[in-house]
XYZ file of C-alpha atoms in Angstrom:
623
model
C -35.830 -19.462 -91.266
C -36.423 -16.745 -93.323
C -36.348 -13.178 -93.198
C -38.815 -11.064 -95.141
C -36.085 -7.754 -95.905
C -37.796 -4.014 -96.606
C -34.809 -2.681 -98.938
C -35.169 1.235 -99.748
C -33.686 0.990 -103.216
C -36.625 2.761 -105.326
C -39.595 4.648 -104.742
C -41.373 2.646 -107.197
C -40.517 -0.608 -105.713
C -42.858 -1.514 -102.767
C -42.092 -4.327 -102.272
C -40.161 -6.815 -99.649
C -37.270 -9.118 -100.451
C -36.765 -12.715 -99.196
C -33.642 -13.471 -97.474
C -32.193 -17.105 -95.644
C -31.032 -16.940 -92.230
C -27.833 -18.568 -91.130
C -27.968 -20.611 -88.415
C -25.367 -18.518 -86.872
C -27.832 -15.491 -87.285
C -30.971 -17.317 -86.245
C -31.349 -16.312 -82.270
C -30.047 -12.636 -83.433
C -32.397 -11.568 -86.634
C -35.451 -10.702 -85.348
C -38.291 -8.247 -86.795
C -37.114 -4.603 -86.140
C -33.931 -5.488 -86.938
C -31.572 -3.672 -89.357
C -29.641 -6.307 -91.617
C -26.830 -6.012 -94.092
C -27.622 -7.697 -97.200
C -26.526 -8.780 -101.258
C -28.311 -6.996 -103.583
C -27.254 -7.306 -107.037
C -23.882 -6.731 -106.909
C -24.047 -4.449 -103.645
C -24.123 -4.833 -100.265
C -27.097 -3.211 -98.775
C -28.583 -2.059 -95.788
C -32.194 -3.833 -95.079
C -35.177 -3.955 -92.222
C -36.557 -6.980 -91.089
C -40.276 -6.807 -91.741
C -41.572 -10.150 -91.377
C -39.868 -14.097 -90.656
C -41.376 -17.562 -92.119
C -40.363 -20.688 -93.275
C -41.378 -21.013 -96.594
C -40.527 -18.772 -99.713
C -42.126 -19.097 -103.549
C -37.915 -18.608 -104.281
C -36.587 -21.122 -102.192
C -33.822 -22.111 -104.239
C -32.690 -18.315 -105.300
C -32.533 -16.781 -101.881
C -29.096 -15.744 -100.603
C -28.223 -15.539 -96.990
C -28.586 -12.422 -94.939
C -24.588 -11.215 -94.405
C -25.117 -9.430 -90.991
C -27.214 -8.359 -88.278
C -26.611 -5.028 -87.302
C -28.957 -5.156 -83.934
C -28.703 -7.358 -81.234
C -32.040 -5.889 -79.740
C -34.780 -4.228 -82.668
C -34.155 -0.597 -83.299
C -38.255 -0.473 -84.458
C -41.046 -1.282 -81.699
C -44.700 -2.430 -82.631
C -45.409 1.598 -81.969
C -43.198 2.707 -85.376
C -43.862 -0.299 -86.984
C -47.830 0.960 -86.845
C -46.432 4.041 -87.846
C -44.705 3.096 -90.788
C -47.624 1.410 -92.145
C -49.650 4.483 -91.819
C -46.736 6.439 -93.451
C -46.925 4.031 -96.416
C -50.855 4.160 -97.188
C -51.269 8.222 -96.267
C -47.788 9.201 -98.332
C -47.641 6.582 -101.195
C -44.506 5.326 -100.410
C -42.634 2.084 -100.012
C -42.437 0.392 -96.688
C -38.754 0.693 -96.407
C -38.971 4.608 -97.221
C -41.660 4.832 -94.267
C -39.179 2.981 -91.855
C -36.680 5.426 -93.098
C -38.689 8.412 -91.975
C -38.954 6.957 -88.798
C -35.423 6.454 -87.803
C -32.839 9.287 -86.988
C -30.869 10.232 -89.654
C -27.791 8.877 -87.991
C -29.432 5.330 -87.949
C -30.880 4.655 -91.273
C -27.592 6.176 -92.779
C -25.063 3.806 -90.999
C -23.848 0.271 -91.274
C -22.914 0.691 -87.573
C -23.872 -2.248 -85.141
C -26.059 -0.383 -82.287
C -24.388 0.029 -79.049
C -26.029 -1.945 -76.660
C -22.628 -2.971 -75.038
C -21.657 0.403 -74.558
C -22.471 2.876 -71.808
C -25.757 5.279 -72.498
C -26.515 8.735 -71.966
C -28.569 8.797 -69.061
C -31.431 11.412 -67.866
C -32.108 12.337 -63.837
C -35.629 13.576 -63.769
C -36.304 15.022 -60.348
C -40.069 15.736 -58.800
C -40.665 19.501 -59.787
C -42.415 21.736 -58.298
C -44.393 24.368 -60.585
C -47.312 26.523 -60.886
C -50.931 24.588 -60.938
C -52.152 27.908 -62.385
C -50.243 27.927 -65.604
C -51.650 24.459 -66.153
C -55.558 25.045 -65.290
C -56.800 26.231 -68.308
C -54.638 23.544 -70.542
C -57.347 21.365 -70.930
C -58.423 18.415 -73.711
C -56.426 16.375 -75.855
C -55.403 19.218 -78.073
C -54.495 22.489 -77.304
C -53.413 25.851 -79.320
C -51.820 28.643 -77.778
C -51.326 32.076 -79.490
C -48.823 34.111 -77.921
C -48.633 37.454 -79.228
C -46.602 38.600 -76.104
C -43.739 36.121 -78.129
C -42.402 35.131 -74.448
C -45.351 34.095 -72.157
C -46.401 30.545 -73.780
C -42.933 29.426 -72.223
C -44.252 29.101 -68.812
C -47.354 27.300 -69.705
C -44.805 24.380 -71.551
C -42.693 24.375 -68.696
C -45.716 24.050 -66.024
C -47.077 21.502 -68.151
C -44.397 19.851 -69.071
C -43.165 19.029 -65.390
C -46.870 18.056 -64.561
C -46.180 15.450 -66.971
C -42.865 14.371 -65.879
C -43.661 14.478 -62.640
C -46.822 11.631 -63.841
C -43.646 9.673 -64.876
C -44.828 10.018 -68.437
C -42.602 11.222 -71.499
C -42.729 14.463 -73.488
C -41.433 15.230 -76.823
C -40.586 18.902 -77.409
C -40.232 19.791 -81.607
C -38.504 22.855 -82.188
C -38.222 23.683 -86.279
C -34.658 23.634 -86.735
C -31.403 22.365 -84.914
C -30.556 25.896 -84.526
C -33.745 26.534 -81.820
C -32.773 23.382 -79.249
C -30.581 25.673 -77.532
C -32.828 29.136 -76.867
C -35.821 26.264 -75.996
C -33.750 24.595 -73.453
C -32.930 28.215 -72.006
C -36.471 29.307 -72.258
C -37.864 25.835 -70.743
C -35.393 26.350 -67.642
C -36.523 22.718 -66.648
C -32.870 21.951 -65.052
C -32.189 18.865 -66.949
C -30.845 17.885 -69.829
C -32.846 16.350 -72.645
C -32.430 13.358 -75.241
C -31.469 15.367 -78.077
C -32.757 13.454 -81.763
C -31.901 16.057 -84.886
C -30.000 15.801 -88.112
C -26.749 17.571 -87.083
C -25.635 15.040 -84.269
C -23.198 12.200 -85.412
C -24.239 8.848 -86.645
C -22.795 7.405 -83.376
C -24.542 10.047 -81.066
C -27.667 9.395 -82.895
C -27.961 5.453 -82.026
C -26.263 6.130 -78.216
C -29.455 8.950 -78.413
C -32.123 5.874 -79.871
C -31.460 3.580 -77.528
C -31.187 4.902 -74.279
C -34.546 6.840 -74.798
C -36.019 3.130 -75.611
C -34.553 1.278 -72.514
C -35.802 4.623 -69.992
C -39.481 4.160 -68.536
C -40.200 7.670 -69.215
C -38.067 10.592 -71.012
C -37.872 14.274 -71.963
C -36.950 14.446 -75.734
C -36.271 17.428 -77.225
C -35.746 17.287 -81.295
C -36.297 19.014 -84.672
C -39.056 16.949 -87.216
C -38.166 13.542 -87.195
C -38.225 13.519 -83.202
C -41.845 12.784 -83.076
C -40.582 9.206 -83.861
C -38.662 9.394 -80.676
C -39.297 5.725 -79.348
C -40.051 7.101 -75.697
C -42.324 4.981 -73.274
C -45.123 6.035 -71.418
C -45.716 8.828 -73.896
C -48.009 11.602 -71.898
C -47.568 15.031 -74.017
C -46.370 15.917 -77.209
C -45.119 20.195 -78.329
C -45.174 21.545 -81.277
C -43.412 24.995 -81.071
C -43.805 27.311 -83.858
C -46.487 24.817 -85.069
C -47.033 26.185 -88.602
C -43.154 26.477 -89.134
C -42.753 24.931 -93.180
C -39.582 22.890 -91.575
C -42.356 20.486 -89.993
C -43.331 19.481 -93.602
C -40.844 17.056 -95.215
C -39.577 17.943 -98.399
C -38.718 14.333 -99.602
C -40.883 11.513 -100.353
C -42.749 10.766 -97.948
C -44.083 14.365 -97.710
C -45.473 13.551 -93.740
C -46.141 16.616 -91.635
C -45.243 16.401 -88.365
C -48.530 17.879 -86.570
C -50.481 14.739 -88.182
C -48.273 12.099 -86.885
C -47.582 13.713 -83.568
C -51.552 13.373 -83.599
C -51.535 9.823 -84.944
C -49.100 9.403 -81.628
C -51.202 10.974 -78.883
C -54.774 9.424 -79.841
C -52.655 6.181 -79.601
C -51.593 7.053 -75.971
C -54.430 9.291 -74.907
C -51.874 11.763 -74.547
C -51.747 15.519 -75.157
C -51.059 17.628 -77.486
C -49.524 21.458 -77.430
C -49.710 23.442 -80.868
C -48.317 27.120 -80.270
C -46.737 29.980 -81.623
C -46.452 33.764 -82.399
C -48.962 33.280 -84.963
C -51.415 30.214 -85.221
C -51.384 28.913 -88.776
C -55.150 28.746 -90.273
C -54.970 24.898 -90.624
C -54.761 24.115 -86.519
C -57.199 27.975 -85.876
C -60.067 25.659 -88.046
C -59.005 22.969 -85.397
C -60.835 25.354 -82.769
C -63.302 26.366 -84.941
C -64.393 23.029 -85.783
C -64.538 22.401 -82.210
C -61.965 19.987 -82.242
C -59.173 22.041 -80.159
C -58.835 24.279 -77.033
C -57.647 27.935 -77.941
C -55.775 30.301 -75.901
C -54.686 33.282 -76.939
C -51.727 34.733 -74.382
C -52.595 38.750 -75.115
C -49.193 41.440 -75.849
C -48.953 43.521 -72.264
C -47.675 46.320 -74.393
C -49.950 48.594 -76.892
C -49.216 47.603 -80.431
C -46.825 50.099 -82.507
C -48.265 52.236 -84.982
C -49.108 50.915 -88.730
C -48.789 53.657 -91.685
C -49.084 52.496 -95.338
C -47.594 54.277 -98.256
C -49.536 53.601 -101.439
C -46.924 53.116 -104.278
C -49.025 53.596 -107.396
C -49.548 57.518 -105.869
C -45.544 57.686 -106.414
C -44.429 59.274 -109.457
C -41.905 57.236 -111.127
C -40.349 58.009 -114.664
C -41.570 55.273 -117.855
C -38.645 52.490 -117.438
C -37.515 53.286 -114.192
C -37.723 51.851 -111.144
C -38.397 53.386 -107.410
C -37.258 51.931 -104.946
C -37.626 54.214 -102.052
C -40.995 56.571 -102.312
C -40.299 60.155 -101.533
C -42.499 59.836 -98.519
C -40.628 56.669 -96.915
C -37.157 59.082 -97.919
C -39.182 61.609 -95.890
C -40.577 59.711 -92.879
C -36.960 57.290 -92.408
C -34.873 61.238 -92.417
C -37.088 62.177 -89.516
C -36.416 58.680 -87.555
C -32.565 59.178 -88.289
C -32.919 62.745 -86.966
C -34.157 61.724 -83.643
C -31.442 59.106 -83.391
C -33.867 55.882 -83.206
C -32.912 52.766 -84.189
C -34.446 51.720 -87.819
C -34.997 47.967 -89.476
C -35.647 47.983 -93.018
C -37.306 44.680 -94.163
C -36.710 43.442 -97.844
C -37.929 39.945 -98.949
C -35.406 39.568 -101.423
C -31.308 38.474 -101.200
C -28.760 39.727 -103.629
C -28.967 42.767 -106.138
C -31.271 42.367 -108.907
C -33.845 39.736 -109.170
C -33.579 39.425 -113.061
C -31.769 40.026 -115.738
C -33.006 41.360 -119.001
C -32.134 41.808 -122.666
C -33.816 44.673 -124.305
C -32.694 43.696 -127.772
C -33.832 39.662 -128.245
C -36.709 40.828 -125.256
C -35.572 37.782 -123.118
C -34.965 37.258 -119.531
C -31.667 35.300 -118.492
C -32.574 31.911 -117.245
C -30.539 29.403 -115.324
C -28.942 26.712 -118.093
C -30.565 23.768 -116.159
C -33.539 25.454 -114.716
C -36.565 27.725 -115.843
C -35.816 30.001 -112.821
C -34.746 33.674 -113.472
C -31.351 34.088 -112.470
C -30.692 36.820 -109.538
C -27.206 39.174 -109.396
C -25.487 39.657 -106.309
C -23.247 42.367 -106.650
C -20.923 41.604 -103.542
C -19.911 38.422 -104.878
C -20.112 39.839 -108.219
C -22.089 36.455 -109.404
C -25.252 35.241 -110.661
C -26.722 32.914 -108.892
C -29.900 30.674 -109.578
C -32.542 30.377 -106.669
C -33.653 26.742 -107.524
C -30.444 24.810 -108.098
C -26.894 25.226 -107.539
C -25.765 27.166 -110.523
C -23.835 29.875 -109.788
C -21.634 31.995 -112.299
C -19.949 35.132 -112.939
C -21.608 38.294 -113.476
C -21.879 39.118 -117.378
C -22.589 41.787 -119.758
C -23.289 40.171 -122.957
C -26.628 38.221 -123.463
C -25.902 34.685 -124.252
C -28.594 34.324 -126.876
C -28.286 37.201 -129.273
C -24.895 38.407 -127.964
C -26.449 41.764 -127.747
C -23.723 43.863 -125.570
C -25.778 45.321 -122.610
C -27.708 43.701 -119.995
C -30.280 45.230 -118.061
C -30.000 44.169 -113.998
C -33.253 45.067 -112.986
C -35.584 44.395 -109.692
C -34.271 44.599 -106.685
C -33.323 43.127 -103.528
C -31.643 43.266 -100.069
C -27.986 44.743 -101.710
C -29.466 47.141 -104.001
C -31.478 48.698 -100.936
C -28.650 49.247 -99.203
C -26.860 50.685 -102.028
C -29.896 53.340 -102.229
C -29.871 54.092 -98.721
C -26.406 55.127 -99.018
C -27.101 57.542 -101.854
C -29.360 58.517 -99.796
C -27.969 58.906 -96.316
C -24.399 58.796 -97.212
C -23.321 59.656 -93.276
C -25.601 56.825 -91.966
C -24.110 53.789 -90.583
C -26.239 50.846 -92.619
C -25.875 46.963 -91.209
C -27.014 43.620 -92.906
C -28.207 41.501 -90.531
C -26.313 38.229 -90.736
C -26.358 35.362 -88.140
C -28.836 34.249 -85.706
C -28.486 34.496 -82.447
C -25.410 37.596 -82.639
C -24.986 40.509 -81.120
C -26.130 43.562 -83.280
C -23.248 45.433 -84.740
C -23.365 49.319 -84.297
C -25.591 50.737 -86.880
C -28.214 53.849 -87.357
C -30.786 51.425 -90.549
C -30.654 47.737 -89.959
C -31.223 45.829 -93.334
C -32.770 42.198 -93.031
C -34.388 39.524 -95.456
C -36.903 36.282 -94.543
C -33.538 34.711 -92.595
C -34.366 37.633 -89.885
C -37.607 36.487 -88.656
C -36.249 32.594 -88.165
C -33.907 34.173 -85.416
C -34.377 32.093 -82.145
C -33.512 35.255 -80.444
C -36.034 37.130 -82.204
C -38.340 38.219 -79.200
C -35.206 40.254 -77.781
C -34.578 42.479 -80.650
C -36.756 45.601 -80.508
C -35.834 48.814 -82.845
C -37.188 52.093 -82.345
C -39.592 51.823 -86.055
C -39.683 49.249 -88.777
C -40.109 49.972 -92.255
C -41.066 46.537 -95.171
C -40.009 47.769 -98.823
C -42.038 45.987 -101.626
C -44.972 44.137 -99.455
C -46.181 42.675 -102.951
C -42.718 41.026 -102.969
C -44.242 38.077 -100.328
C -47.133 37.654 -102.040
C -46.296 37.184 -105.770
C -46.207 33.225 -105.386
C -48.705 30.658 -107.147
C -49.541 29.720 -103.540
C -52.699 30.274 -101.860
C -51.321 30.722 -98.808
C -49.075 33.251 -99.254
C -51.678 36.221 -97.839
C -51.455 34.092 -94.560
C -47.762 33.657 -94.289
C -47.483 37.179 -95.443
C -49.680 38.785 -92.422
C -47.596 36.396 -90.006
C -44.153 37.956 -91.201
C -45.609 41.375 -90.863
C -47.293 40.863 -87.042
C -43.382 39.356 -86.159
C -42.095 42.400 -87.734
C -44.388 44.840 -86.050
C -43.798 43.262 -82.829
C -40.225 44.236 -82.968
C -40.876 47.615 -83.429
C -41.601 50.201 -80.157
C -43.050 53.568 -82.323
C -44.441 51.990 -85.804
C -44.454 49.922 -88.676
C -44.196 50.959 -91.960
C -45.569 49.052 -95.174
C -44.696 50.495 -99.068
C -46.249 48.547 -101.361
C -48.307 48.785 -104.321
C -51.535 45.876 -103.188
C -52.406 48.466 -100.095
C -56.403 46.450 -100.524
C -54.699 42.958 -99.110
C -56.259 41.274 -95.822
C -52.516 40.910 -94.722
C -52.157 44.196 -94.586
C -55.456 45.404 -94.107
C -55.900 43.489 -91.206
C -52.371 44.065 -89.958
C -53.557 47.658 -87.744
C -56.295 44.680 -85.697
C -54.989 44.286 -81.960
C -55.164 40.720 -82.654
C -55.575 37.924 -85.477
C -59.047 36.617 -84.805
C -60.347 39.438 -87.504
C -57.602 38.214 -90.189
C -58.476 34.282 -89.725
C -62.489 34.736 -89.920
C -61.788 36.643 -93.131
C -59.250 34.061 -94.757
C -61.524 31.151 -93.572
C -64.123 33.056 -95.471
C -61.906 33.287 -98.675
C -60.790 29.502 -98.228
C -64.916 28.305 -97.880
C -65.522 30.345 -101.111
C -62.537 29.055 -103.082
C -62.949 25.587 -101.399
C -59.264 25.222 -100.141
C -57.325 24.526 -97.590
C -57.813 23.588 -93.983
C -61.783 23.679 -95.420
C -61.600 20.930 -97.902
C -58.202 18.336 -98.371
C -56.195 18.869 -101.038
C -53.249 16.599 -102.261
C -50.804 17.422 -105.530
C -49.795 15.013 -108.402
C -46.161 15.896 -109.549
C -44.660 14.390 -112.487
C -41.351 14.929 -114.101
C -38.980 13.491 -116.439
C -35.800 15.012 -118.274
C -38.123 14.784 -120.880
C -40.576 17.547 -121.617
C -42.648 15.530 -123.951
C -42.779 12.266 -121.997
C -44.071 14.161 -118.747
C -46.610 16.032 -120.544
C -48.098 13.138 -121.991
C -47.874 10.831 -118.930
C -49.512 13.803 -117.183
C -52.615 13.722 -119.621
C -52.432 10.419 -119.641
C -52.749 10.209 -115.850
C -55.474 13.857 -116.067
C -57.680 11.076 -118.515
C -58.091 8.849 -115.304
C -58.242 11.016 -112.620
C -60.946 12.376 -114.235
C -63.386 9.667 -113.848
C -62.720 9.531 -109.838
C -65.625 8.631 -107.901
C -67.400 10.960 -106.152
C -66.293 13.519 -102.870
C -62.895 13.511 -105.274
C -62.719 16.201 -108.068
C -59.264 16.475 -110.336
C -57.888 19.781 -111.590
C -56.755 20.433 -115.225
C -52.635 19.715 -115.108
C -50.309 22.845 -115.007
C -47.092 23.472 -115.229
C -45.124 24.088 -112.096
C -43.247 26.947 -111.055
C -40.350 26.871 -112.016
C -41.527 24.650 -115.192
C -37.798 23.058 -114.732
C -35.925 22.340 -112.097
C -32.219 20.457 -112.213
C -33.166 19.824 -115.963
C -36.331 17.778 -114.855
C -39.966 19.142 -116.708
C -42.178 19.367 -113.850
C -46.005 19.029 -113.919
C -49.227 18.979 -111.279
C -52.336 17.672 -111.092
C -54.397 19.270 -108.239
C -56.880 16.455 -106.423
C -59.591 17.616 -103.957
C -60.778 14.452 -101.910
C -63.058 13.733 -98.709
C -61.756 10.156 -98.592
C -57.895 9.212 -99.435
C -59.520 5.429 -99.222
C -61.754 6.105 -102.785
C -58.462 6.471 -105.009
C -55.981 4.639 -103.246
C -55.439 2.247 -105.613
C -55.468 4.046 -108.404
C -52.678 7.045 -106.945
C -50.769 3.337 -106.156
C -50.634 2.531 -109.908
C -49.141 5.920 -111.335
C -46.807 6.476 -107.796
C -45.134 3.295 -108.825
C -45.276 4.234 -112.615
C -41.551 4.818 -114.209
C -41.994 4.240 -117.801
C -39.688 6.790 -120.505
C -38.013 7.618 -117.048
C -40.918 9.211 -115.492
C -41.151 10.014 -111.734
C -44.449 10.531 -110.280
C -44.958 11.614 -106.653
C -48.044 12.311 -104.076
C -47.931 15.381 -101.580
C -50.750 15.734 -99.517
């Protein structure tokens, strides 16, 4: 017999490998199966795809060395799955099947424990409230909770409707650092199947395999636990839905929302998208009339919003101002009344460049085209795209002028402000999730803040956002939305008012900040994203190529621009730009922006330049 072997050894390489199978193997190997096999001189680890009896290299093959699983660790289910990962991502097979396993069973040469004793899960019949389940109707539901705490009941009620129907439910929480607060605010008494990247190797295929041998589970996971092989799947959450963590950031660049989808049409089961804020991709769901939409109202009035227009400041030619006289004024008369203050500022560290008046050039990470960013506590300069990281210096490394200037700002040099300032004021940095709050009259925070799991428990008397403009200087059209979701978390933490300084006081995200609810902000954005034809309102996929080589990737990239061009029609290709940052890790980075009605129109012709790696190119797709 032999063994058709997926191998994930390049992304370029879709292809399968042909392997014999000892006798000794033969009852054992079956398709599913991981397998340890020769390649080259290596010893690799391999998924069984496929068995036949005949091979085109019958007298080359070598003989599979060992079978890892006594039962397959891949069902029919994944197996679909991985398929659809391969067409919809451009990826090779044995990259899909990757995706789909746990990290601590596509990383191990472990055999899988079927000999050893499981984790095991006592579901008992629960008794809940029919109410919170009424209006939870259709295949696919959104919830927008801008209470921050209500949405919890209608999982729970739903989710012990379906475990009481004996089906399973997978729970997704963004990062390993939520299971803990969802499990408190589920209250659901039992203790789930727990699939993320932080439990061992071991745990991980103890985990696998006693969710596939139960009739019907409660898995609770980060990303990749959408692949959870449960049985008898009946409901599927997605908490925080827009969170970016649900978006893989290695090839294949699957979101989690489409294959949780892909999941529940298969099973006819449901599907829960909610959050704080509704991102405008699943809010077109409901508009397209594809999606029910609830939206769980605040029982509270909302705080106050005042905006301080910058550009009315008056701030000296070559100077910078950080804190406007009126915010100096208006935070004075919060610390007089002895309320609690959070000051919001996008931005870690001390200065956010560095510049040379003399040669007129800003300092630039040595292996990146990313400006480098001080941080005066650690007295180091750091880059924000790699790992570089050096000590602070005064002479410019290109002209070896003598004086540096350190100028923008971020979280550190706020602080050091507000203690010129306010020198009696006791000022805090906020630093882990989940902590108690040290004493402290101004609370500084950055981005890290709002991913507290613990968030909906902090409240401070006002809240004040230096630098608005700071969240939406990014080449990324959706950086008004993301920006008018920080700002309603923010201003639902404060009990008086909000205050925004910023110099772009004509945004929607903060225009549309002072609504009692969202509804107003999407209709406008939807309107923006119809004009501009973008995203959720047409699909939209990137092209990146890059190569150590600047001039190989630009001329593969116009190369690959000359083709894409002649596309057929529904399918229009952009003119190629450079990305931002133009280099990353000392690889030249380049895009080609494709807007498509059908992925099934180009297929074959994204297949030929995915798999292209002439002059050490590497080209991948990201829908």
């Amino acid at each position: 017999m032999i063994a058709e072997v997926a191998i994930p050894i390049s992304i370029a390489l879709n292809e399968q490998f042909d392997y014999l199978v000892p006798e000794s193997l033969t009852p054992k190997v079956a398709i599913g199966c991981r397998v340890l096999v020769p390649f080259r001189t290596s010893v690799i680890l391999g998924y069984v795809v496929r068995l036949k009896n005949h091979s085109m290299f019958m007298r080359q093959l070598r003989p599979i060395l060992k079978n890892l699983d006594s039962q397959p660790i891949l069902d029919n289910e994944l197996f679909k799955m991985a398929y659809k990962i391969q067409k919809a991502y451009f990826c090779s097979l044995a990259q899909a099947i990757q995706a789909v396993l746990p990290i601590g069973v596509k990383n191990t040469k472990s055999a899988c424990l079927e000999d050893q004793a499981l984790p095991e899960q006592t579901i008992p019949h629960f008794d809940f409230d029919i109410k919170e389940t009424e209006e939870l109707k259709g295949e696919i539901v959104l919830i927008q909770d801008l209470s921050n705490k209500k949405r919890w009941d209608k999982y729970s009620a739903l989710i012990k409707k379906t475990l009481n129907e004996k089906k399973s439910v997978i729970f997704l929480v963004p990062d390993h650092e939520k299971i803990k607060p969802a499990m408190e605010s589920l209250n659901l008494g039992i203790n789930p199947f727990i699939l993320t990247s932080s439990i061992s190797a071991q745990e991980s295929l103890r985990t696998w395999t006693a969710i596939k041998k139960a009739p019907f589970s409660f898995v609770l996971g980060t990303r990749s636990a959408v692949f959870a092989p449960v049985n008898n799947l009946g409901l599927i959450v997605l908490e925080e839905e827009g969170h970016f963590a649900y978006r893989q950031d290695q090839v294949p660049h699957y979101k989690a929302f489409e294959l949780a989808l892909e999941r529940t049409k298969e099973h006819k089961a449901g599907l829960i998208l909610g959050s704080f804020v509704l991102s405008l991709d699943s809010y077109y769901l409901y508009k397209k009339h594809k999606a029910a939409y609830i939206c769980l109202k605040r029982p509270e009035p909302w705080p106050m919003v005042r905006i301080i227009d910058m550009r009315q400041e008056y701030v000296p030619k070559g100077k910078e101002k950080i804190i406007s006289k009126s915010l100096e004024y208006q935070i004075a008369n919060i610390l007089q009344r002895n309320e609690k203050l959070l000051i919001f500022v996008n931005q870690k560290g001390f200065s956010t460049f560095l510049y040379c008046p003399k040669c007129k050039k800003t300092q630039t990470c040595p292996r990146c085209s990313s400006s480098l960013k001080y941080h005066f506590k650690e007295k180091t300069v750091l880059c924000p795209s790699c790992s570089f990281k050096t000590a602070s210096f005064d002479i410019c490394p290109i002209c070896r002028s003598t004086y540096i200037k350190y100028s923008g700002y971020g979280l550190e040099k706020v602080e050091s402000e507000l203690t010129r300032l306010f020198p009696s004021v006791k000022i805090q940095a906020y630093e882990n999730r989940g902590a108690a709050l040290p004493a402290y009259d101004i609370m500084l925070a950055t981005q890290q803040f709002l991913e507290d799991p613990y968030l909906n428990t902090y409240s401070f008397d006002s809240v004040c956002v230096i630098a608005c403009e700071q969240m939406l200087g990014h080449m990324d059209f959706r950086s008004t939305e993301k920006t008018y979701a920080r700002l309603l978390k923010l201003r639902s933490c404060a009990k008086n008012g909000i205050i925004l300084q910023t110099h772009v006081v004509e945004n929607d995200a903060l225009k549309y900040l002072k609504d009692s609810e969202p509804s107003a902000f999407f209709k406008e954005e939807l309107k923006c994203r119809k004009e501009l034809k973008l995203p959720p309102v047409v699909q939209m996929a990137a092209l990146n190529i890059r190569s150590k080589d600047e001039a190989h990737a630009k001329n593969k990239t116009n190369m690959f621009y000359k083709k894409l061009k002649k596309l057929p029609g529904g399918c229009e290709a952009f003119e190629p730009m450079a990305c931002v940052p133009f280099k990353v890790r000392n690889n030249y980075r380049y895009q080609i922006l494709i807007k498509y009605k059908n992925m099934d129109n180009i297929q074959n012709i994204l297949w030929t330049m995915t798999k292209e790696r002439k002059q050490n190119v590497i080209v991948t797709f990201e829908p």
